[in-house]
Coordinates of C-alpha atoms in Angstrom, one line a residue:
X3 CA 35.5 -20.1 13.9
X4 CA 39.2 -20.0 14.9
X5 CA 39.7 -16.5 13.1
X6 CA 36.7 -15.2 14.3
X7 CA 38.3 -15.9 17.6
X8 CA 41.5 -14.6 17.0
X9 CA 40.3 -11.1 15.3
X10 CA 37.9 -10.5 18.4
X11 CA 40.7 -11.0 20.8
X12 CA 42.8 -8.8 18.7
X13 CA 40.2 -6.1 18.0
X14 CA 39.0 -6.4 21.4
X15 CA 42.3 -4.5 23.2
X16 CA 42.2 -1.9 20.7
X17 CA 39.0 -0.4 21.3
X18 CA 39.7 -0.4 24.9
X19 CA 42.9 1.1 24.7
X20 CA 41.7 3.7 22.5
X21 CA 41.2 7.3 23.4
X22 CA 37.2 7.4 23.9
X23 CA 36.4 3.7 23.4
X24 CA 33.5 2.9 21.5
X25 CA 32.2 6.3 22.6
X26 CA 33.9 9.5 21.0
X27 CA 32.5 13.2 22.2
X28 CA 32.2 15.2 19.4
X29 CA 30.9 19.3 18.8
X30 CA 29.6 20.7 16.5
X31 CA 28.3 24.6 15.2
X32 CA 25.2 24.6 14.5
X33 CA 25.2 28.2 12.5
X34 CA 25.0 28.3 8.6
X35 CA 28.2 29.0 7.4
X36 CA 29.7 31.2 7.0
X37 CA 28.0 33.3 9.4
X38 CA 27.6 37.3 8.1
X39 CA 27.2 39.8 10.5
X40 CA 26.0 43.5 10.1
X41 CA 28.8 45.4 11.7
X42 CA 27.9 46.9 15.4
X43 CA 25.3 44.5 15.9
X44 CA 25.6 40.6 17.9
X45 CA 27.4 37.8 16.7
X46 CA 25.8 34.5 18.0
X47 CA 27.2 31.1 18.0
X48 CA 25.7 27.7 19.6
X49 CA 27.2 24.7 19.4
X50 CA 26.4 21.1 20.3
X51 CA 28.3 18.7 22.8
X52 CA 27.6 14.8 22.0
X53 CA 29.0 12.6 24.3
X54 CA 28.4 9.2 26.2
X55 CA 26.2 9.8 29.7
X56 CA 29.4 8.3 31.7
X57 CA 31.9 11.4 30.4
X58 CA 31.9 14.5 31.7
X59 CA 33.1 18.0 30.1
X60 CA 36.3 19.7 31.9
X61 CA 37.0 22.6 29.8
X62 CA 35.4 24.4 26.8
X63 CA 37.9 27.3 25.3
X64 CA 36.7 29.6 22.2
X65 CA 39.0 30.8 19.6
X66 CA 39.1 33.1 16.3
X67 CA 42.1 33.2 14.2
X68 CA 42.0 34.7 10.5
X69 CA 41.1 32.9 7.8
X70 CA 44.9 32.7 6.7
X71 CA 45.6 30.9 9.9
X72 CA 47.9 32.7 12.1
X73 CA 48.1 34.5 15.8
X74 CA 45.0 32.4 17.5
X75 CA 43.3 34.8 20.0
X76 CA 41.4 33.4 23.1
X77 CA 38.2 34.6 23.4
X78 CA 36.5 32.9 26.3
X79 CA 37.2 29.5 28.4
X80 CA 34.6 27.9 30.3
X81 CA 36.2 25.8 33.1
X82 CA 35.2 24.0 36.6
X83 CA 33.2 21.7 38.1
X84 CA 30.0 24.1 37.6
X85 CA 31.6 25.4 34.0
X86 CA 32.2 28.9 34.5
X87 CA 33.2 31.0 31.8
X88 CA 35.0 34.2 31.4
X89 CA 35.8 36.1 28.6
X90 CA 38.8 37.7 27.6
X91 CA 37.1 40.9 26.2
X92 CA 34.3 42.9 28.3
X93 CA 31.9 42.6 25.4
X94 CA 32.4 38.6 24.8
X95 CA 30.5 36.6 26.7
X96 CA 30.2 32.6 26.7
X97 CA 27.8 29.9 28.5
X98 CA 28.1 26.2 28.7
X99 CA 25.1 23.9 30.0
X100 CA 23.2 21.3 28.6
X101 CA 25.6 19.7 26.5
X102 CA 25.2 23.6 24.4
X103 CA 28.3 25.6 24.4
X104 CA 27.1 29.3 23.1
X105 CA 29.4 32.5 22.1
X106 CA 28.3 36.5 22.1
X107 CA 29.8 39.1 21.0
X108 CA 28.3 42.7 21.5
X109 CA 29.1 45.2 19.3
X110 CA 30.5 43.3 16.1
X111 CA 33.3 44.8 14.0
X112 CA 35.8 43.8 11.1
X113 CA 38.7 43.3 13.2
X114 CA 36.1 40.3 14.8
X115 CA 36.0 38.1 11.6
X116 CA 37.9 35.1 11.1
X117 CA 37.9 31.5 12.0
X118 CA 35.8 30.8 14.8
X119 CA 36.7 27.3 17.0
X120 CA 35.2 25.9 19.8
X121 CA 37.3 22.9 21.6
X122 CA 35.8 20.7 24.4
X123 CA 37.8 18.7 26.1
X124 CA 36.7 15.9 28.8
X125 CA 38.0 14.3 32.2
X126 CA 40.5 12.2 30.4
X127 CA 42.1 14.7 28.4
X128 CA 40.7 14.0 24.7
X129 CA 39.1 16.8 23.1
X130 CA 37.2 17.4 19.7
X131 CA 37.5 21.1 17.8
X132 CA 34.6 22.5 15.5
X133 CA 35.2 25.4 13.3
X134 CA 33.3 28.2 11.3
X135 CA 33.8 31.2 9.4
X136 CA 32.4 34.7 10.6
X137 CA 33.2 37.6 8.1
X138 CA 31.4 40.9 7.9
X139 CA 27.7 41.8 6.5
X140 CA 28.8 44.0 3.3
X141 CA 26.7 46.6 1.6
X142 CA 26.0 46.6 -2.2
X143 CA 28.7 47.7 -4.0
X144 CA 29.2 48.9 -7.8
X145 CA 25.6 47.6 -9.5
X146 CA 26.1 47.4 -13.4
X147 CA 24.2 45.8 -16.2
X148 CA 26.0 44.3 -19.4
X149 CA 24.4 43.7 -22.9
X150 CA 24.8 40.9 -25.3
X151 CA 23.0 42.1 -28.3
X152 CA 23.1 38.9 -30.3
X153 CA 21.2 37.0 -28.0
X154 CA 18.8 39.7 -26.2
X155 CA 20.1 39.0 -22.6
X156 CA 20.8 41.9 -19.9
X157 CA 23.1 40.2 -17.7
X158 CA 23.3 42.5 -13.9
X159 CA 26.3 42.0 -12.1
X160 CA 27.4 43.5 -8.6
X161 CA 30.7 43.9 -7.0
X162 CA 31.2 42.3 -3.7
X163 CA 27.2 42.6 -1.6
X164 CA 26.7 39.8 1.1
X165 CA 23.6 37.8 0.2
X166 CA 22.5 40.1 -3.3
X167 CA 19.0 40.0 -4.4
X168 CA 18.5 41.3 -8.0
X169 CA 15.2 42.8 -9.8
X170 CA 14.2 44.5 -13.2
X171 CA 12.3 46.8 -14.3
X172 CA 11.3 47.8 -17.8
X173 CA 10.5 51.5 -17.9
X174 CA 8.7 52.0 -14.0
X175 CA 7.3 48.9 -13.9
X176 CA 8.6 45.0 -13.0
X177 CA 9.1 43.1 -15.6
X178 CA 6.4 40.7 -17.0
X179 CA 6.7 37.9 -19.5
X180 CA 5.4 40.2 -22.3
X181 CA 8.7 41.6 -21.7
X182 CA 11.3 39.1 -21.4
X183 CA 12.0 36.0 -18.7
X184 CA 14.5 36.2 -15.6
X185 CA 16.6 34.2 -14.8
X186 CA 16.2 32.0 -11.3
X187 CA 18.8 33.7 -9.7
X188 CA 17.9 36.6 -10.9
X189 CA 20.9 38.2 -12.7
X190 CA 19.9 38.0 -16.2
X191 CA 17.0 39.5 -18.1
X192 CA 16.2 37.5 -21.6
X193 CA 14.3 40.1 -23.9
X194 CA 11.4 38.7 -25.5
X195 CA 9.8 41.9 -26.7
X196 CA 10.2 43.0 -29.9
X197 CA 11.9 45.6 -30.9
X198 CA 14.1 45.9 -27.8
X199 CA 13.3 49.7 -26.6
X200 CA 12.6 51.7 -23.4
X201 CA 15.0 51.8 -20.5
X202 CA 15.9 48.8 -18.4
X203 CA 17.2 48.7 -14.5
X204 CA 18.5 46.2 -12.4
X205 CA 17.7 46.5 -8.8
X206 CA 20.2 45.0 -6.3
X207 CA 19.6 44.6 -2.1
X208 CA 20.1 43.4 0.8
X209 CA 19.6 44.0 4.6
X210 CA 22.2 47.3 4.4
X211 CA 20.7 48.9 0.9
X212 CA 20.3 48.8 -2.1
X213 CA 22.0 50.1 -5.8
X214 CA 20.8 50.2 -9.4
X215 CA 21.9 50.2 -13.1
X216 CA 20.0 51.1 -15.9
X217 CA 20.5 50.2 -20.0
X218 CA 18.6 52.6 -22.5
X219 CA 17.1 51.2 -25.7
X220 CA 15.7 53.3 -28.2
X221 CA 12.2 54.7 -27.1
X222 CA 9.3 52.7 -27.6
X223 CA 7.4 53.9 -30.5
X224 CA 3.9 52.7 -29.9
X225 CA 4.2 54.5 -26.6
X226 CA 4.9 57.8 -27.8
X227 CA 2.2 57.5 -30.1
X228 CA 0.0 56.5 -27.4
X229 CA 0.7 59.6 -25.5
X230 CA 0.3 61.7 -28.8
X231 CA -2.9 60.6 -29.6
X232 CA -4.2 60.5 -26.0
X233 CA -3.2 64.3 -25.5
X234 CA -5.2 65.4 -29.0
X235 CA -8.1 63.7 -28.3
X236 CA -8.5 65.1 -25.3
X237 CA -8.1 69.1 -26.7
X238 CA -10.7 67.6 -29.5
X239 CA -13.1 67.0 -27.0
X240 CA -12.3 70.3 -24.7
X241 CA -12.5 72.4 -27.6
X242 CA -15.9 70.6 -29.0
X243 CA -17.2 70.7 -25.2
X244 CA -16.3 74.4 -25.2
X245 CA -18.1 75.2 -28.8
X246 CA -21.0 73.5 -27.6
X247 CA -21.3 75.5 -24.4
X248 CA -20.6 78.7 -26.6
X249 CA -23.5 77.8 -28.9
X250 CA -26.1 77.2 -26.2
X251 CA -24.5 80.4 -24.1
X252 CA -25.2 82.4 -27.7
X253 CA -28.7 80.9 -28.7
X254 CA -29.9 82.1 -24.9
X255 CA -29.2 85.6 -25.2
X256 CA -30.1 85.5 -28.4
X257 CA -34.3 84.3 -27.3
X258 CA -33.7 86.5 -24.7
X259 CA -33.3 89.4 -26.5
X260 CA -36.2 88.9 -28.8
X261 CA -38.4 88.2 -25.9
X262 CA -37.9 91.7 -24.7
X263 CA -37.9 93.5 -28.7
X264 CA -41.8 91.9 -28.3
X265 CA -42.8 92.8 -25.0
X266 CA -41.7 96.7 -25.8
X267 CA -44.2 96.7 -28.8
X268 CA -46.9 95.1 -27.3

């Protein structure tokens, strides 16, 4: 009982004298990171203030620096009893209310990625950061498709696409399970089929395009035949259609004309 004592009354002064007491304010960015954005369109951020009901926000600033972290840049501070903000750029534009602390920029380009920050700070001076990372939305670059013979696999690989979403195709048409089995993220192709022939592409995309690679086998036998023996059946049948209509075209003159030898001698 005597200890139990003695650590409250030593315990006790520290949480008072700390900082934020029992009750520390934190933020934080709600945004998946890290955030891609399609260049010239609006970068969005929203963070989320949670503090005790008694404290009260005096200041919420905005920063980006680059990734490597050097030469922080000010984007937009929100200050005042009715926190105002104002941003440093005329297409940057901030809001505070709420316990919500929300960045936009218009008109998004590469020289705007980077580490994002968002610092609050309250009456007493203490303040909690949050950080994210904002890079660029990037097209499909360099789509190319790699064999490994040994073990039937088509392996599609891309170069540096934001959020890639591969496909095949076998010949013109998507790939079905009499054909081989993809893989769940999509970037190899196991070959089931046997033999391995026809042609092979691997369709990659996203929200800026999309790029293709293709692998040639050797040409699918079965197919070619196929073809072969569709097209001569069908000139079998337009020739034996047109002999038929020849004969009965023939016969008809042929009555004809006898009908008119009797008539004259009658």
């Amino acid at each position: 009982m005597d200890l139990l004592w003695f650590l409250c009354w030593r315990v006790a002064p520290l949480i008072l004298l700390s900082p934020c007491g029992l009750w520390c304010m934190l933020v934080h960015i709600t945004n998946e990171q890290p955030v891609h954005v399609i260049p010239g369109s609006r970068l969005d951020l929203k963070a989320r203030i949670k503090m005790d009901p008694r404290e009260e926000i005096s200041m919420v600033t905005w920063e980006r620096e680059p990734e490597t972290g050097f030469d922080p840049v000010t984007l937009a501070t929100c200050s005042g009893g009715s926190l105002k903000c104002a941003g440093t750029r005329p297409n940057v534009y901030a809001n505070t209310e709420m316990r919500e602390a929300t960045l936009q920029i218009n008109g998004y380009g590469r020289a705007d990625s980077g580490e994002y920050s968002v610092t609050v700070t309250d009456r007493t001076g203490a303040n909690s950061t949050a950080r994210c990372i904002v890079r660029e939305y990037e097209a499909v670059h360099h789509v190319s498709v790699s064999v490994n013979v040994s073990h039937s696999t088509l392996v599609c690989g891309e170069a540096w696409g934001t959020d890639p979403r591969f496909s095949w195709l076998h010949e013109t048409a998507v790939v079905t399970q009499k054909v081989g089995r993809v893989s769940r993220d999509g970037t190899t192709l196991f070959v089931t089929m046997r033999p391995i022939c026809g042609h092979f592409t691997c369709v990659v995309s996203n929200k800026l395009g999309h790029g293709s690679a293709a692998y040639a086998a050797t040409p699918c036998e079965s197919e070619g035949r196929g073809m072969t023996a569709a097209v001569v059946c069908l000139v079998l049948l337009l020739l034996l259609c047109g002999g038929v209509l020849a004969f009965l075209l023939w016969r008809r003159h042929k009555h004809s004309n006898r009908r008119e030898r009797l008539e004259e001698s009658l």
